Amino acid sequence: MTKKDLKGKINVPLSKTERARRRLLRAASKDGNTLLIQYDNSIAGYDEEDVEEMREEYGINIITYQTEDTILKRFVGAFINPFTIVLITLATVSFFTDVIWAAPGSTDLTAIIIIVTMVFVSGMLRFIQEFRSGNAAKHLSEMVETTVCVARKFHDSESGDTISEKKEIPMDEVVVGDMVYLAAGDMVPADMRIITAKDLFISQASLTGESEPVEKFASHAISASRNPLEYKNLAFMGTNVISGSATAVAITVGDDTILGSIAKQLQTKAPPTSFEKGVSSVSWVLIRFMLIMVPIVLLVNGFTKGNWLEAFLFALSIAVGLTPEMLPMIVSANLAKGAGSMAKKRVIVKNLNSIQNFGAMDVLCTDKTGTITQDKVILELHLDIHGNDNIDVLRYAFLNSHYQTGLKNLMDISIINFASEAKLINLWVDFKKVDEIPFDFNRRRMSVAVENMDGNIELITKGAVEEMLSISSHADYNSEIMPITEELREEIIGACRKLNDRGMRVLGLARKAVSITDKALSSADESDMIFMGYLAFLDPPKESTAAAITALGEYGVKVKVLTGDNDGVTRTVCRSVGIDAHRILLGSDVEGMDDDELKKTVDRVDVFAKLSPSQKARIVTALREDGHTVGYMGDGINDAAAMKAADVGISVDTAVDIAKESANIILLEKDLMVLEEGVIEGRKIYANIIKYIKMTASSNFGNMFSVLAASAFLPFLPMLPIQILVLNLIYDFSCIAIPWDNVDLDFLRKPRKWDASSISRFMIWLGPVSSVFDIATYCLLFFVICPIFSGGPFSALDEDTRRTFIMLFHSGWFVESLWSQTLVIHMIRTPKLPFFQSRASVQLTLLTTLGIAVGTIIPYTWLGSQLNMAHLPLHYFPWLCGIILTYMLMATVMKKVFVWKYGELL
């Protein structure tokens, strides 16, 4: 049967990734000969024709990644958002009305320059921050640039024979079906089925997060698991051979490998984050209001005044007034200020938007190894045969680890470190090494012979508990030597099993007296030993983990653990840091669930184990689709896809490059308490951004109602377009300090999400309040102040005096609008009583005071005359103070009613 025939049997509409995964699972259940027949290969290997055929059928062994956008495309993209499009449109219209169609000598570029400057500054800030982010998928490809040994055959032209040879080829030339030879130090070149193996240990930490190497075997698997990473006869691209050797058949290559599927997920455009969706929804709310109000203003002024060009220019200025043109700058300033604060805490913020997402986060998913644990082995227990602490077990274990000449593994190092802390580090001075039996994977143990100062020689052996019991005939308990009975053996094995269930790795320790002859010691001497006890090791949590998880809980953030490690280890670590681990969902459980079932389950489970990288990303996606704002913290390649799927990806100090590239935030210190500070900083940023949006939107909305009323009843425009633009500029200048404003502690306790409907309600409730006092100001100016100053009512004045009347009216409403807009910042920034229960920051207080002072002085300056304003009489200001104080009192009352009705102000 040809390869084409075999492939043709599979006629199911599955994704390419799913077909590759199933091919791996089928290969795991077949023996080596069957696989070689399936792929039309043998131990002799493929010839060049076979290689080309397999490459054409299954693809090349290269992980592809998307081409980066050009700098020009990124630059243009930075300016594409709803507000900038509106402002660019308004600037374009203004260019035609103020320049192209303007009368000779009346060209005015002021409005255009101001609008374009705002657009340019906000766009440049966004471009710079996005240009700094890297391409994680490219790093994945660069990881696998190496060579591999394969079996290939070629035709000898001289002898006419077909000759097979082992050949080193670049990794990207490996094809499906290739016979590959693996040895210690090799990187696995594809996803492979192991055919033969000898003492094969492979580190899969990059894919699963497990710090310990995994032993691999050649026997075909009988398993119901649908996760290839759980199979002991499969090896995966990008993992490393720690020891031993093997032959294997390549089953999937390039993009079809598990590493390739991770790279593919990293290439896809990340889903919009909570912050991006929030800003977008708010933007469109404001734009919809503008699209409704501007035509009404145009029509009212056009019909009542009769001058449609003037009405159009006024409507244009209203559009600018309704557009919070400083929002991109306020947002960027808030985020940059937050990034600066985090930098002081040794935290790198790669994506500024992620800081606000940090604050909105209500679920933090985290990997276990290297993230909440230290990613190093610690000696936890040194016990005698009945499970009691025993210093002699530690002493003998130290001598074994200290004197071995082979490569000291993590457990040897942890024994030496523990002995050092226990003041046993100088114990070796009383002994000298006389011989050694090195470790090998068949015996699964190693021995050293040491001689004490009395000339007595003892052989000290440590290794797997089962192996140690098999070579021991007696046991030592409180210096009493007793035979090992079946009951004692079961007790020891049962105790070790309980330690394994707690996630610990256990080694046994034994000793016996020996005499040294001319013949060196051998494994045959490892017999009739005295079993002393056992040592238990654990990858412990970081010191700050438990406190950080408790602190996050106090701020409304639920912590969930997503790991590729086994459930026993995971349960122990989670319990030690205060995470509920009574129910653990395994990767095999996740695989059997559809998206709806998974979405219902992930909310009820806090610990997930034995997960593949794609399953981690799937759980994060399910949580987000269920309405959560999700953070993901990890340090390995296996975490990269989940980081990208999350609202905010967080990497730690020990992370691999891929994880750091995929992350939005990188913690440079091991102290995870910085997570709490990040959450607080994110909520401060949200609070200060939403303050600006709500106070600006409600104020502008109220102003537009005032404008509509004035347009309908006044015989002239209530304010000139350029005056409205200058008014907005001074107000926005006052708002520049909002990123540095204080935030009430009560507000920081809950996760905060964007709610466009809340902004709409706020505008409708608070906006008309300002309109009431604007209209009161109109009446004061039109019927009292201006007639007194101009010598009579508007209808009785001549043309020149009417111009003075109008200029005075414009000045009065300009100052009142500025005072009310600026002072209401202090009213709206907190649900508490301003100035008494909650004070604004010094920066905000100074800038708002300065803004009011500048705006009040303008009518008396050269700039005021250029803006067609007149000097305001002093008797206007007592009236103004009365109106503003009443307005502030009314705004406070409405604020309290709003909080009572909707539960919160911001």
PDB file of N, CA and C in Angstrom, residues 143-180:
ATOM      1  N   MET A 143      15.401  28.995  17.587  1.00  0.00           N
ATOM      2  CA  MET A 143      15.808  28.001  18.582  1.00  0.00           C
ATOM      3  C   MET A 143      16.285  26.699  17.952  1.00  0.00           C
ATOM      4  N   VAL A 144      15.766  26.378  16.789  1.00  0.00           N
ATOM      5  CA  VAL A 144      15.962  25.042  16.248  1.00  0.00           C
ATOM      6  C   VAL A 144      16.904  25.025  15.048  1.00  0.00           C
ATOM      7  N   GLU A 145      17.875  25.914  15.020  1.00  0.00           N
ATOM      8  CA  GLU A 145      18.854  25.929  13.946  1.00  0.00           C
ATOM      9  C   GLU A 145      20.049  25.065  14.357  1.00  0.00           C
ATOM     10  N   THR A 146      19.990  23.782  14.023  1.00  0.00           N
ATOM     11  CA  THR A 146      21.061  22.857  14.392  1.00  0.00           C
ATOM     12  C   THR A 146      21.043  21.672  13.439  1.00  0.00           C
ATOM     13  N   THR A 147      21.921  20.666  13.689  1.00  0.00           N
ATOM     14  CA  THR A 147      21.997  19.501  12.802  1.00  0.00           C
ATOM     15  C   THR A 147      21.544  18.255  13.543  1.00  0.00           C
ATOM     16  N   VAL A 148      21.301  17.193  12.777  1.00  0.00           N
ATOM     17  CA  VAL A 148      20.799  15.954  13.349  1.00  0.00           C
ATOM     18  C   VAL A 148      21.335  14.780  12.526  1.00  0.00           C
ATOM     19  N   CYS A 149      21.464  13.609  13.171  1.00  0.00           N
ATOM     20  CA  CYS A 149      21.984  12.419  12.495  1.00  0.00           C
ATOM     21  C   CYS A 149      20.816  11.553  12.023  1.00  0.00           C
ATOM     22  N   VAL A 150      20.774  11.257  10.728  1.00  0.00           N
ATOM     23  CA  VAL A 150      19.702  10.434  10.161  1.00  0.00           C
ATOM     24  C   VAL A 150      20.309   9.316   9.309  1.00  0.00           C
ATOM     25  N   ALA A 151      19.480   8.322   9.013  1.00  0.00           N
ATOM     26  CA  ALA A 151      19.886   7.259   8.081  1.00  0.00           C
ATOM     27  C   ALA A 151      19.463   7.670   6.675  1.00  0.00           C
ATOM     28  N   ARG A 152      20.396   7.682   5.754  1.00  0.00           N
ATOM     29  CA  ARG A 152      20.107   7.998   4.349  1.00  0.00           C
ATOM     30  C   ARG A 152      20.851   7.004   3.472  1.00  0.00           C
ATOM     31  N   LYS A 153      20.286   6.708   2.318  1.00  0.00           N
ATOM     32  CA  LYS A 153      20.961   5.809   1.387  1.00  0.00           C
ATOM     33  C   LYS A 153      21.187   6.528   0.063  1.00  0.00           C
ATOM     34  N   PHE A 154      22.223   6.079  -0.606  1.00  0.00           N
ATOM     35  CA  PHE A 154      22.542   6.686  -1.897  1.00  0.00           C
ATOM     36  C   PHE A 154      23.086   5.599  -2.820  1.00  0.00           C
ATOM     37  N   HIS A 155      23.082   5.882  -4.098  1.00  0.00           N
ATOM     38  CA  HIS A 155      23.530   4.923  -5.105  1.00  0.00           C
ATOM     39  C   HIS A 155      25.005   5.184  -5.414  1.00  0.00           C
ATOM     40  N   ASP A 156      25.852   4.163  -5.213  1.00  0.00           N
ATOM     41  CA  ASP A 156      27.282   4.256  -5.512  1.00  0.00           C
ATOM     42  C   ASP A 156      27.479   3.999  -6.999  1.00  0.00           C
ATOM     43  N   SER A 157      27.891   5.011  -7.731  1.00  0.00           N
ATOM     44  CA  SER A 157      28.024   4.894  -9.192  1.00  0.00           C
ATOM     45  C   SER A 157      29.130   3.924  -9.598  1.00  0.00           C
ATOM     46  N   GLU A 158      30.160   3.780  -8.736  1.00  0.00           N
ATOM     47  CA  GLU A 158      31.268   2.886  -9.095  1.00  0.00           C
ATOM     48  C   GLU A 158      30.883   1.418  -8.950  1.00  0.00           C
ATOM     49  N   SER A 159      30.293   1.075  -7.797  1.00  0.00           N
ATOM     50  CA  SER A 159      29.958  -0.335  -7.567  1.00  0.00           C
ATOM     51  C   SER A 159      28.550  -0.681  -8.040  1.00  0.00           C
ATOM     52  N   GLY A 160      27.725   0.342  -8.212  1.00  0.00           N
ATOM     53  CA  GLY A 160      26.344   0.096  -8.600  1.00  0.00           C
ATOM     54  C   GLY A 160      25.460  -0.309  -7.435  1.00  0.00           C
ATOM     55  N   ASP A 161      26.007  -0.312  -6.220  1.00  0.00           N
ATOM     56  CA  ASP A 161      25.243  -0.725  -5.051  1.00  0.00           C
ATOM     57  C   ASP A 161      24.535   0.470  -4.407  1.00  0.00           C
ATOM     58  N   THR A 162      23.473   0.145  -3.656  1.00  0.00           N
ATOM     59  CA  THR A 162      22.809   1.152  -2.823  1.00  0.00           C
ATOM     60  C   THR A 162      23.403   1.056  -1.425  1.00  0.00           C
ATOM     61  N   ILE A 163      23.962   2.152  -0.954  1.00  0.00           N
ATOM     62  CA  ILE A 163      24.691   2.160   0.315  1.00  0.00           C
ATOM     63  C   ILE A 163      23.933   3.010   1.325  1.00  0.00           C
ATOM     64  N   SER A 164      23.822   2.488   2.563  1.00  0.00           N
ATOM     65  CA  SER A 164      23.182   3.230   3.650  1.00  0.00           C
ATOM     66  C   SER A 164      24.257   3.800   4.566  1.00  0.00           C
ATOM     67  N   GLU A 165      24.011   5.014   5.076  1.00  0.00           N
ATOM     68  CA  GLU A 165      24.969   5.629   5.987  1.00  0.00           C
ATOM     69  C   GLU A 165      24.243   6.526   6.983  1.00  0.00           C
ATOM     70  N   LYS A 166      24.901   6.729   8.133  1.00  0.00           N
ATOM     71  CA  LYS A 166      24.412   7.725   9.073  1.00  0.00           C
ATOM     72  C   LYS A 166      24.999   9.067   8.652  1.00  0.00           C
ATOM     73  N   LYS A 167      24.117  10.060   8.548  1.00  0.00           N
ATOM     74  CA  LYS A 167      24.547  11.320   7.948  1.00  0.00           C
ATOM     75  C   LYS A 167      24.046  12.503   8.781  1.00  0.00           C
ATOM     76  N   GLU A 168      24.938  13.461   9.037  1.00  0.00           N
ATOM     77  CA  GLU A 168      24.541  14.692   9.724  1.00  0.00           C
ATOM     78  C   GLU A 168      23.945  15.649   8.697  1.00  0.00           C
ATOM     79  N   ILE A 169      22.724  16.073   8.939  1.00  0.00           N
ATOM     80  CA  ILE A 169      22.067  17.010   8.024  1.00  0.00           C
ATOM     81  C   ILE A 169      21.479  18.162   8.832  1.00  0.00           C
ATOM     82  N   PRO A 170      21.261  19.324   8.204  1.00  0.00           N
ATOM     83  CA  PRO A 170      20.572  20.407   8.912  1.00  0.00           C
ATOM     84  C   PRO A 170      19.183  19.950   9.341  1.00  0.00           C
ATOM     85  N   MET A 171      18.746  20.436  10.484  1.00  0.00           N
ATOM     86  CA  MET A 171      17.464  19.999  11.027  1.00  0.00           C
ATOM     87  C   MET A 171      16.308  20.243  10.059  1.00  0.00           C
ATOM     88  N   ASP A 172      16.368  21.332   9.289  1.00  0.00           N
ATOM     89  CA  ASP A 172      15.241  21.639   8.414  1.00  0.00           C
ATOM     90  C   ASP A 172      15.131  20.696   7.220  1.00  0.00           C
ATOM     91  N   GLU A 173      16.117  19.770   7.057  1.00  0.00           N
ATOM     92  CA  GLU A 173      16.043  18.797   5.970  1.00  0.00           C
ATOM     93  C   GLU A 173      15.404  17.478   6.395  1.00  0.00           C
ATOM     94  N   VAL A 174      15.078  17.339   7.676  1.00  0.00           N
ATOM     95  CA  VAL A 174      14.394  16.135   8.151  1.00  0.00           C
ATOM     96  C   VAL A 174      12.991  16.088   7.553  1.00  0.00           C
ATOM     97  N   VAL A 175      12.556  14.872   7.140  1.00  0.00           N
ATOM     98  CA  VAL A 175      11.212  14.711   6.586  1.00  0.00           C
ATOM     99  C   VAL A 175      10.459  13.655   7.395  1.00  0.00           C
ATOM    100  N   VAL A 176       9.148  13.641   7.245  1.00  0.00           N
ATOM    101  CA  VAL A 176       8.328  12.626   7.899  1.00  0.00           C
ATOM    102  C   VAL A 176       8.772  11.242   7.430  1.00  0.00           C
ATOM    103  N   GLY A 177       8.933  10.318   8.390  1.00  0.00           N
ATOM    104  CA  GLY A 177       9.377   8.969   8.074  1.00  0.00           C
ATOM    105  C   GLY A 177      10.864   8.753   8.217  1.00  0.00           C
ATOM    106  N   ASP A 178      11.626   9.835   8.376  1.00  0.00           N
ATOM    107  CA  ASP A 178      13.088   9.712   8.521  1.00  0.00           C
ATOM    108  C   ASP A 178      13.439   8.893   9.762  1.00  0.00           C
ATOM    109  N   MET A 179      14.481   8.047   9.636  1.00  0.00           N
ATOM    110  CA  MET A 179      15.042   7.331  10.775  1.00  0.00           C
ATOM    111  C   MET A 179      16.113   8.226  11.384  1.00  0.00           C
ATOM    112  N   VAL A 180      15.897   8.661  12.634  1.00  0.00           N
ATOM    113  CA  VAL A 180      16.767   9.642  13.288  1.00  0.00           C
ATOM    114  C   VAL A 180      17.473   8.981  14.467  1.00  0.00           C
TER     115      VAL A 180
END
